[in-house]
């Protein structure tokens, strides 16, 4: 074990030395993007740029995790490089230059806990070592506290440079942006509050278009919204394979005896038995914690989070000979969980993922009033959340969840405590209003906790409306017009491989999102696209648009590679029969929804039956 620790220290030191050495020579790589610098300015800017890199690399090279809650740990002492997938091809992220062939604008998507933020910190540091670009890392959630009128991504990048020591004149900053001297990392698009999202989206798109010689990397959970980001290439983060998972455990600074046993079990069977947990860096860390406590791993995701919470509530401080940390609020685990779940529930549905102290205390006061039987001090509970149970992390004046998956799980847990009527009203309206249903894990977690109830009180009312429309109108243009605005067709070429996509643009969010949720939660068996009909539709629309715009604009049309049209316009190009044939996949989803609806109706137990006959069916 000592040899292994020494190797980790050597690796960390090598990474640190590489960054330090690169900082010293960084100015020589970037000074070419600044015009007409005289000798005095060059010396001043060299010092300023090296100071900027020192400050930002220090911030980004040390982080806290669910294992390292007390003090930040050197990233490269435990970091395991994850790959990304694009069009069936895997790209290593060990060096940022591996991603350059994908273009200047990249969206990195992945589920919660996969390590997108740590990946961006690594890519930031690697930019210093491998390239002649100026790296800038912006955490998009920082815009949540600003008024809409004060949000400017351009000014935020400039302020980030100046605040960290690189005080460029505005003229030089503008010039260097036009020259394309930057790699701009925009982390956590999915953490932007809903009321700020349109503004942030507009800022990102307009900045990336105006200064398109720079490289823009955006991280987020997966979202349907990105379909319309035509200039951006979307790549998917890959899960840890078994070797990477074992390597990560080996690197973690943890109780050596517990880690050794867990490592062997992970190698023997745990990775294969619990791949959905063990392939996710966050959940793998929690697996280690729960295994140390219980010597076993729950099979279901909701049981996993439940046990993880209990583990963190009762966590032992390994440095103090099994000393159990005090819970200052004096609450038992179940009462503490109930209060925390209320905080998660209210903040989740308000679209808040971080809080000022005043906002946090407001929620805790609401919990205190609502759950009046549970007696606690707000100050003590607040301290427990950050210091004892570690569900929240305090950064400066802001509190945020140690990971949003905890917020989503406990929001779902609290939802289960509500009456059926309230759940039905809340969730049907949430489907109508929310844009984050498919990027969040909330509905999946709620379904895992109470699948029959979600089907019965949330999905079935929607599926019944869809069934009524289908029986009335059949699979027709009339039906499509009830649900959608029109059609979107797209073409993508990567490594000489061309793919086509035909999708529908939603107008009736309630019914369409309900169908999509049904597909996801009840595991609709998607079929692989044949591509022939999609290609034919795309090519007909492209030819029509070129003819419409004229020969001069024809090349611009070809470069668009994505077109959105109303059904009325589409029918000027293809027949109704061709259109419906291309969209047969959607009719299959409707038929599947009707199948689920019938299953739910058949499963209902009549209230008129006697207890004995009901028991026979149960």
XYZ file of C-alpha atoms in Angstrom:
618
model
C 0.000 0.000 0.000
C 2.808 2.443 0.818
C 4.288 1.871 -2.642
C 0.900 2.644 -4.179
C 0.590 5.884 -2.187
C 4.107 6.903 -3.214
C 3.224 6.299 -6.863
C 0.158 8.508 -6.461
C 2.302 11.243 -4.946
C 4.762 10.967 -7.823
C 1.949 11.173 -10.380
C 0.452 14.186 -8.627
C 3.831 15.878 -8.450
C 4.505 15.207 -12.136
C 1.129 16.745 -13.083
C 1.787 19.739 -10.821
C 5.272 20.254 -12.245
C 3.967 20.076 -15.806
C 1.441 22.803 -15.077
C 4.011 24.965 -13.259
C 6.507 24.627 -16.100
C 3.834 25.404 -18.661
C 2.781 28.535 -16.778
C 6.339 29.872 -16.991
C 6.368 29.555 -20.765
C 2.675 30.296 -21.368
C 3.092 33.942 -22.396
C 5.323 33.014 -25.327
C 2.488 30.844 -26.672
C -0.259 33.472 -26.419
C 1.411 36.836 -26.962
C 0.972 36.521 -30.736
C -2.757 37.144 -30.368
C -2.192 40.641 -28.949
C -1.460 43.435 -31.424
C 1.224 46.128 -31.221
C 2.522 45.410 -27.728
C 5.538 47.514 -26.833
C 8.285 46.054 -24.656
C 6.966 47.542 -21.412
C 3.389 46.268 -22.029
C 4.708 42.833 -23.006
C 6.609 42.494 -19.717
C 3.607 43.716 -17.717
C 1.180 41.400 -19.490
C 3.544 38.441 -19.181
C 3.599 38.891 -15.412
C -0.163 39.418 -15.337
C -0.894 36.341 -17.470
C 1.370 34.082 -15.425
C -0.325 35.418 -12.282
C -3.741 34.621 -13.822
C -2.691 31.057 -14.600
C -1.219 30.575 -11.128
C -4.431 31.783 -9.491
C -6.858 29.837 -11.684
C -4.822 26.624 -11.842
C -4.616 26.639 -8.035
C -8.410 27.028 -7.801
C -9.119 24.316 -10.351
C -6.522 21.775 -9.272
C -7.962 21.285 -5.762
C -11.539 20.187 -5.131
C -13.806 18.773 -2.454
C -15.759 15.576 -3.068
C -18.182 13.470 -1.061
C -15.125 11.575 0.243
C -12.965 14.696 0.738
C -15.555 16.855 2.471
C -13.341 18.721 4.910
C -10.411 19.961 2.863
C -9.912 20.214 -0.905
C -7.759 17.496 -2.447
C -5.407 17.680 -5.415
C -7.456 16.699 -8.473
C -4.747 14.561 -10.040
C -4.288 12.517 -6.868
C -7.562 10.721 -7.630
C -8.793 11.845 -11.060
C -9.697 9.146 -13.561
C -9.964 10.386 -17.139
C -13.329 9.657 -18.782
C -13.835 9.360 -22.517
C -16.517 10.981 -24.666
C -18.569 9.441 -27.452
C -19.518 11.086 -30.736
C -21.181 9.295 -33.644
C -20.074 5.913 -32.362
C -16.432 6.925 -31.957
C -14.696 7.289 -28.581
C -12.411 10.245 -27.939
C -9.938 10.347 -25.058
C -10.057 13.483 -22.915
C -6.583 12.928 -21.508
C -5.404 15.708 -23.834
C -7.753 18.493 -24.874
C -6.200 18.494 -28.332
C -7.929 15.130 -28.954
C -11.230 17.027 -29.094
C -10.099 19.706 -31.544
C -11.091 17.681 -34.619
C -14.725 17.858 -33.479
C -14.814 21.619 -34.040
C -14.761 24.815 -32.008
C -18.146 24.427 -30.320
C -18.800 21.352 -28.218
C -21.549 20.420 -25.758
C -20.450 17.756 -23.272
C -23.509 15.985 -21.863
C -23.753 13.351 -19.168
C -25.977 12.237 -16.307
C -25.523 13.459 -12.734
C -22.362 12.315 -10.998
C -20.480 11.284 -14.129
C -17.848 13.958 -13.470
C -18.510 16.731 -16.012
C -17.325 19.541 -13.722
C -14.130 17.699 -12.788
C -13.573 16.930 -16.474
C -13.786 20.656 -17.250
C -11.284 21.448 -14.505
C -8.928 18.858 -16.002
C -9.419 20.265 -19.521
C -8.766 23.767 -18.187
C -5.459 22.647 -16.643
C -4.561 20.609 -19.707
C -5.133 23.646 -21.941
C -2.243 25.338 -20.130
C 0.039 22.353 -20.712
C -0.908 21.350 -24.249
C -1.990 24.492 -26.106
C -1.359 28.139 -26.856
C -4.908 29.146 -25.909
C -5.993 31.202 -22.900
C -8.349 29.047 -20.786
C -11.358 30.618 -19.033
C -13.742 28.603 -16.826
C -17.168 30.081 -16.059
C -19.581 28.316 -13.683
C -22.932 29.201 -15.228
C -24.789 28.881 -11.941
C -23.014 32.100 -10.876
C -25.526 33.979 -13.068
C -28.457 32.765 -10.943
C -28.005 35.590 -8.434
C -27.948 38.329 -11.093
C -30.808 40.318 -12.569
C -31.492 39.555 -16.243
C -30.306 43.013 -17.284
C -26.933 42.418 -15.595
C -26.155 39.120 -17.347
C -23.402 39.458 -19.949
C -21.228 36.478 -20.797
C -18.713 38.699 -22.573
C -18.300 40.900 -19.486
C -18.201 37.848 -17.225
C -15.249 36.395 -19.184
C -13.445 39.735 -19.061
C -14.140 40.103 -15.320
C -12.920 36.531 -14.707
C -9.593 37.391 -16.354
C -9.185 40.667 -14.476
C -10.284 39.325 -11.083
C -7.673 36.580 -11.337
C -4.802 38.892 -12.197
C -4.866 39.215 -16.001
C -5.950 42.855 -16.206
C -6.139 43.394 -19.945
C -7.261 46.683 -21.402
C -10.707 46.300 -23.007
C -9.192 46.967 -26.440
C -6.747 44.093 -26.109
C -9.445 41.807 -24.744
C -11.736 42.602 -27.686
C -8.907 42.063 -30.158
C -7.823 38.762 -28.588
C -11.437 37.503 -28.663
C -11.681 38.342 -32.375
C -8.372 36.570 -32.989
C -9.655 33.406 -31.304
C -7.190 33.205 -28.455
C -9.473 31.499 -25.912
C -10.904 28.170 -24.868
C -13.982 29.121 -22.880
C -15.394 26.432 -20.580
C -19.032 27.011 -19.609
C -19.836 24.558 -16.830
C -23.289 23.514 -15.617
C -25.839 24.754 -18.151
C -28.373 22.484 -16.412
C -27.807 24.356 -13.126
C -29.040 27.688 -14.484
C -32.361 28.762 -12.960
C -35.292 28.544 -15.351
C -35.944 32.289 -15.318
C -32.369 32.916 -16.513
C -32.098 30.092 -19.062
C -33.354 31.930 -22.164
C -30.999 34.831 -21.480
C -27.988 32.564 -20.878
C -28.794 30.521 -24.012
C -28.979 33.695 -26.078
C -25.691 34.965 -24.598
C -23.845 31.711 -25.352
C -25.124 31.433 -28.914
C -24.495 35.070 -29.829
C -21.002 35.125 -28.267
C -20.037 31.844 -29.962
C -21.255 33.223 -33.284
C -19.615 36.645 -32.984
C -16.254 35.307 -31.771
C -16.328 31.971 -33.560
C -12.534 31.620 -33.815
C -12.459 30.764 -30.108
C -13.328 27.335 -28.732
C -16.485 27.038 -26.627
C -17.072 23.974 -24.432
C -20.412 23.678 -22.600
C -21.299 21.009 -19.992
C -24.822 19.938 -19.118
C -27.102 17.058 -18.426
C -28.704 15.811 -21.661
C -31.469 18.064 -22.983
C -33.823 18.127 -25.965
C -33.007 21.851 -26.255
C -29.621 21.084 -27.811
C -31.230 19.693 -30.975
C -31.578 23.300 -32.147
C -27.973 24.278 -31.386
C -26.905 23.785 -34.984
C -23.336 25.085 -34.625
C -22.523 22.929 -31.601
C -21.352 19.327 -31.678
C -22.840 17.274 -28.791
C -20.656 14.579 -27.251
C -21.672 12.133 -24.529
C -19.510 11.354 -21.516
C -18.720 7.676 -21.123
C -19.158 5.665 -17.952
C -16.156 4.251 -16.110
C -15.170 0.818 -17.338
C -14.115 -1.795 -14.800
C -10.393 -0.954 -15.020
C -11.116 2.755 -14.530
C -13.409 2.078 -11.572
C -10.741 -0.058 -9.897
C -8.089 2.548 -10.642
C -10.239 5.280 -9.091
C -10.758 3.275 -5.893
C -7.041 2.588 -5.711
C -6.291 6.323 -5.866
C -8.815 7.476 -3.257
C -7.356 8.417 0.115
C -9.558 6.338 2.417
C -9.388 3.826 5.256
C -6.915 1.339 3.759
C -8.431 -1.832 5.203
C -11.962 -0.966 4.056
C -10.671 0.109 0.661
C -8.699 -3.106 0.152
C -11.757 -5.301 0.869
C -13.983 -3.151 -1.341
C -11.413 -3.208 -4.174
C -11.348 -7.013 -4.160
C -15.157 -7.249 -4.086
C -15.436 -4.661 -6.862
C -13.024 -6.681 -8.977
C -14.692 -10.024 -8.211
C -18.364 -9.178 -8.751
C -19.545 -5.744 -7.517
C -18.716 -3.895 -10.730
C -20.587 -6.451 -12.848
C -23.487 -6.774 -10.397
C -23.955 -3.025 -9.895
C -22.601 -1.562 -13.097
C -25.040 1.391 -13.153
C -23.595 2.497 -9.785
C -19.968 1.422 -10.144
C -19.517 3.071 -13.555
C -20.526 6.499 -12.186
C -17.712 8.257 -10.229
C -20.045 9.896 -7.683
C -22.047 6.728 -7.039
C -18.851 4.679 -6.883
C -17.611 6.983 -4.103
C -20.907 6.499 -2.268
C -20.645 2.732 -2.841
C -17.321 2.790 -1.023
C -18.835 4.718 1.897
C -21.886 2.450 2.177
C -19.810 -0.709 1.791
C -17.564 0.386 4.654
C -20.642 0.859 6.816
C -22.854 -2.074 5.733
C -20.558 -4.483 3.827
C -23.231 -4.660 1.090
C -24.748 -2.594 -1.733
C -28.520 -2.120 -2.313
C -29.797 -3.276 -5.701
C -32.275 -0.480 -6.498
C -31.340 3.159 -7.081
C -33.790 4.534 -4.511
C -32.529 2.058 -1.876
C -28.999 3.088 -2.789
C -29.667 6.801 -2.100
C -31.552 5.921 1.055
C -28.640 3.914 2.392
C -26.161 6.557 1.237
C -28.017 9.168 3.277
C -28.070 6.943 6.358
C -24.339 6.291 5.885
C -23.531 9.996 5.624
C -25.798 10.763 8.588
C -23.939 8.251 10.726
C -20.533 8.662 9.100
C -17.396 7.898 11.116
C -14.461 10.236 10.973
C -11.653 7.848 9.955
C -8.996 10.175 11.341
C -10.385 10.067 14.865
C -10.555 6.380 15.699
C -14.255 5.775 14.954
C -15.464 9.010 16.540
C -19.108 9.553 15.527
C -19.808 13.157 14.604
C -22.492 14.878 16.685
C -25.789 15.940 15.103
C -26.177 19.420 16.586
C -29.906 19.643 15.848
C -30.440 16.551 18.035
C -32.718 14.946 15.429
C -32.803 11.260 14.648
C -32.133 10.075 11.115
C -35.799 9.812 10.018
C -36.816 13.256 11.311
C -33.691 14.845 9.862
C -34.429 13.188 6.517
C -38.013 14.485 6.561
C -36.910 18.094 7.071
C -34.160 17.782 4.456
C -36.600 16.173 2.001
C -38.969 19.123 2.430
C -36.097 21.508 1.625
C -35.277 19.411 -1.464
C -38.920 19.241 -2.558
C -39.644 22.959 -2.307
C -36.342 24.072 -3.834
C -36.529 21.525 -6.680
C -39.965 22.661 -7.817
C -38.863 26.290 -7.503
C -35.925 25.497 -9.776
C -33.329 26.405 -7.140
C -30.133 24.392 -6.809
C -28.209 26.778 -4.570
C -29.163 29.337 -1.925
C -28.048 32.445 -0.134
C -28.066 31.997 3.628
C -31.292 33.989 3.843
C -33.016 31.766 1.278
C -31.841 28.582 3.007
C -33.137 29.831 6.353
C -36.442 30.739 4.668
C -36.902 27.148 3.482
C -35.932 25.717 6.856
C -38.441 28.015 8.581
C -41.104 26.759 6.172
C -40.143 23.175 7.076
C -40.288 24.041 10.771
C -43.809 25.438 10.352
C -45.031 22.639 8.092
C -43.532 19.755 10.092
C -44.432 21.207 13.465
C -44.038 17.924 15.358
C -40.287 17.965 14.539
C -38.535 20.388 16.898
C -35.172 21.815 15.833
C -33.095 24.970 15.735
C -32.635 26.405 12.227
C -29.033 27.407 13.017
C -28.143 23.908 14.221
C -29.879 22.192 11.311
C -28.090 24.468 8.870
C -24.744 23.538 10.417
C -25.623 19.815 10.319
C -26.388 20.065 6.594
C -22.906 21.349 5.811
C -20.678 19.993 8.585
C -22.199 16.742 9.834
C -24.313 15.151 7.103
C -22.632 17.018 4.219
C -25.739 17.295 2.063
C -24.911 20.947 1.335
C -21.595 22.576 0.491
C -20.904 26.199 1.387
C -18.883 28.164 -1.164
C -18.379 31.779 -0.162
C -21.821 33.153 0.631
C -23.698 30.482 -1.307
C -24.944 27.032 -0.281
C -25.421 24.290 -2.888
C -26.243 20.572 -2.818
C -23.202 18.308 -2.545
C -24.772 16.727 -5.584
C -28.072 17.514 -7.288
C -29.019 13.838 -7.431
C -29.635 14.027 -3.660
C -32.019 16.943 -4.196
C -33.894 15.017 -6.879
C -34.116 11.780 -4.902
C -35.395 13.433 -1.711
C -37.784 15.673 -3.673
C -39.228 12.442 -5.117
C -39.254 10.834 -1.643
C -41.227 13.756 -0.205
C -43.630 13.713 -3.171
C -44.595 10.157 -2.199
C -45.838 11.494 1.159
C -48.419 13.725 -0.542
C -52.019 12.635 -1.190
C -52.884 11.276 -4.631
C -54.938 14.384 -5.481
C -52.113 16.760 -4.659
C -49.571 14.620 -6.495
C -51.793 14.497 -9.585
C -52.332 18.284 -9.626
C -48.689 19.091 -8.930
C -47.186 16.704 -11.455
C -49.640 17.311 -14.289
C -48.918 21.035 -14.012
C -45.193 20.337 -13.716
C -45.297 18.434 -17.005
C -47.025 21.428 -18.622
C -44.552 24.003 -17.248
C -41.150 22.345 -16.802
C -38.310 22.272 -19.314
C -36.095 19.992 -17.206
C -38.210 16.822 -17.005
C -35.905 14.831 -19.265
C -32.573 16.204 -18.072
C -33.375 15.508 -14.409
C -33.648 12.151 -12.626
C -36.667 13.231 -10.548
C -39.365 11.366 -12.488
C -37.254 8.225 -12.805
C -36.648 8.231 -9.041
C -40.329 8.885 -8.332
C -41.260 6.025 -10.674
C -38.817 3.699 -8.893
C -40.465 4.596 -5.583
C -44.099 4.264 -6.727
C -44.363 3.055 -10.319
C -48.013 1.974 -10.220
C -49.109 5.295 -8.771
C -47.142 7.354 -11.317
C -48.715 5.334 -14.116
C -52.206 5.611 -12.669
C -52.439 9.221 -11.465
C -49.900 10.994 -13.705
C -49.489 9.150 -17.014
C -52.885 7.512 -17.541
C -54.872 10.795 -17.699
C -52.462 11.977 -20.422
C -52.502 8.674 -22.293
C -56.307 8.663 -22.176
C -56.393 12.043 -23.938
C -53.947 10.785 -26.569
C -56.027 7.629 -27.067
C -59.188 9.712 -27.515
C -57.483 11.855 -30.165
C -56.115 8.803 -31.966
C -59.467 6.994 -32.056
C -61.177 10.164 -33.252
C -58.670 11.282 -35.911
C -56.581 8.187 -36.659
C -52.930 8.581 -37.551
C -53.402 11.650 -39.694
C -52.170 15.158 -40.324
C -55.116 16.350 -38.237
C -53.784 14.371 -35.261
C -50.239 15.693 -35.750
C -51.526 19.285 -35.837
C -53.146 18.755 -32.425
C -49.780 17.883 -30.901
C -47.005 19.497 -32.932
C -46.050 22.743 -34.658
C -44.268 21.047 -37.531
C -41.212 19.133 -38.588
C -37.475 19.492 -38.056
C -35.061 17.639 -40.339
C -31.304 17.470 -39.872
C -28.156 16.052 -41.406
C -24.850 15.364 -39.679
C -21.532 14.258 -41.163
C -18.669 12.923 -39.061
C -15.671 11.019 -40.442
C -17.454 10.655 -43.809
C -20.422 9.009 -42.080
C -23.746 10.778 -42.765
C -26.840 10.451 -40.562
C -30.316 11.961 -40.980
C -32.899 12.863 -38.371
C -36.589 13.728 -38.670
C -38.228 14.998 -35.485
C -41.438 16.761 -34.490
C -41.518 20.223 -32.890
C -43.848 20.205 -29.892
C -46.828 22.523 -29.439
C -48.905 20.578 -26.874
C -46.278 20.093 -24.157
C -48.592 18.281 -21.749
C -49.544 15.467 -24.128
C -46.159 15.200 -25.864
C -44.120 15.209 -22.663
C -46.552 12.684 -21.202
C -45.943 10.356 -24.146
C -42.183 10.823 -23.873
C -42.291 10.138 -20.120
C -44.303 6.997 -20.752
C -41.671 5.844 -23.254
C -38.877 6.416 -20.763
C -40.449 5.168 -17.547
C -42.208 2.138 -19.020
C -39.177 1.329 -21.209
C -40.568 1.667 -24.714
C -38.560 -0.649 -27.039
C -37.149 1.887 -29.505
C -36.288 0.630 -32.974
C -33.214 1.712 -34.916
C -33.965 4.210 -37.699
C -33.653 2.846 -41.234
C -32.446 6.259 -42.479
C -33.783 5.805 -46.059
C -37.057 7.699 -45.539
C -35.340 10.354 -43.373
C -32.727 10.899 -46.085
C -35.395 11.200 -48.780
C -37.418 13.770 -46.810
C -34.293 15.769 -45.935
C -33.045 15.910 -49.534
C -36.442 17.000 -50.877
C -36.672 19.808 -48.300
C -33.073 20.900 -48.940
C -33.693 21.066 -52.730
C -36.868 23.055 -52.175
C -35.089 25.547 -49.897
C -32.227 26.019 -52.365
C -34.668 26.684 -55.206
C -36.648 29.056 -53.001
C -33.593 31.067 -51.893
C -31.992 31.120 -55.349
C -28.556 30.044 -56.553
C -26.758 32.866 -54.698
C -28.004 31.751 -51.306
C -27.895 28.043 -52.158
C -24.536 27.449 -50.490
C -25.752 29.045 -47.255
C -28.751 26.710 -47.290
C -26.484 23.661 -47.744
C -24.413 24.722 -44.746
C -27.488 25.000 -42.498
C -27.986 21.208 -42.377
C -31.110 21.645 -40.234
C -34.509 22.954 -41.271
C -37.678 23.607 -39.276
C -40.966 23.877 -41.145
C -44.700 23.927 -40.464
C -46.716 20.964 -41.723
C -48.346 23.311 -44.221
C -44.955 24.109 -45.764
C -43.773 20.497 -45.605
C -46.818 19.419 -47.645
C -45.716 21.737 -50.448
C -42.697 19.451 -50.823
C -43.854 15.933 -49.912
C -47.253 14.258 -49.994
C -49.254 13.629 -46.825
C -48.823 9.895 -47.366
C -45.005 10.264 -47.565
C -44.984 12.366 -44.409
C -47.099 9.916 -42.417
C -45.021 6.987 -43.651
C -41.857 8.746 -42.417
C -43.499 9.322 -39.017
C -44.742 5.746 -38.501
C -42.405 5.545 -35.499
C -44.624 8.052 -33.695
C -47.767 6.019 -34.307
C -45.994 3.023 -32.740
C -45.366 5.131 -29.612
C -49.074 5.993 -29.437
C -49.998 2.313 -29.728
C -47.532 1.485 -26.944
C -49.114 4.218 -24.782
C -52.534 2.619 -25.351
C -51.082 -0.755 -24.351
C -49.792 0.709 -21.050
C -53.174 2.380 -20.497
C -54.987 -0.945 -20.944
C -52.586 -2.684 -18.552
C -53.232 -0.044 -15.885
C -57.009 -0.251 -16.360
C -56.942 -4.056 -16.190
C -54.935 -3.863 -12.986
C -57.525 -1.747 -11.182
C -59.291 -3.438 -8.294
C -62.982 -2.670 -8.076
C -64.079 -1.075 -4.828
C -67.231 -3.189 -4.898
C -65.338 -6.445 -4.409
C -65.195 -8.153 -1.040
C -61.981 -8.222 0.980
C -61.490 -11.934 0.289
C -61.667 -11.517 -3.525
C -59.363 -8.499 -3.395
C -56.816 -10.457 -1.364
C -56.845 -13.243 -3.945
C -55.748 -10.789 -6.612
C -52.989 -9.266 -4.500
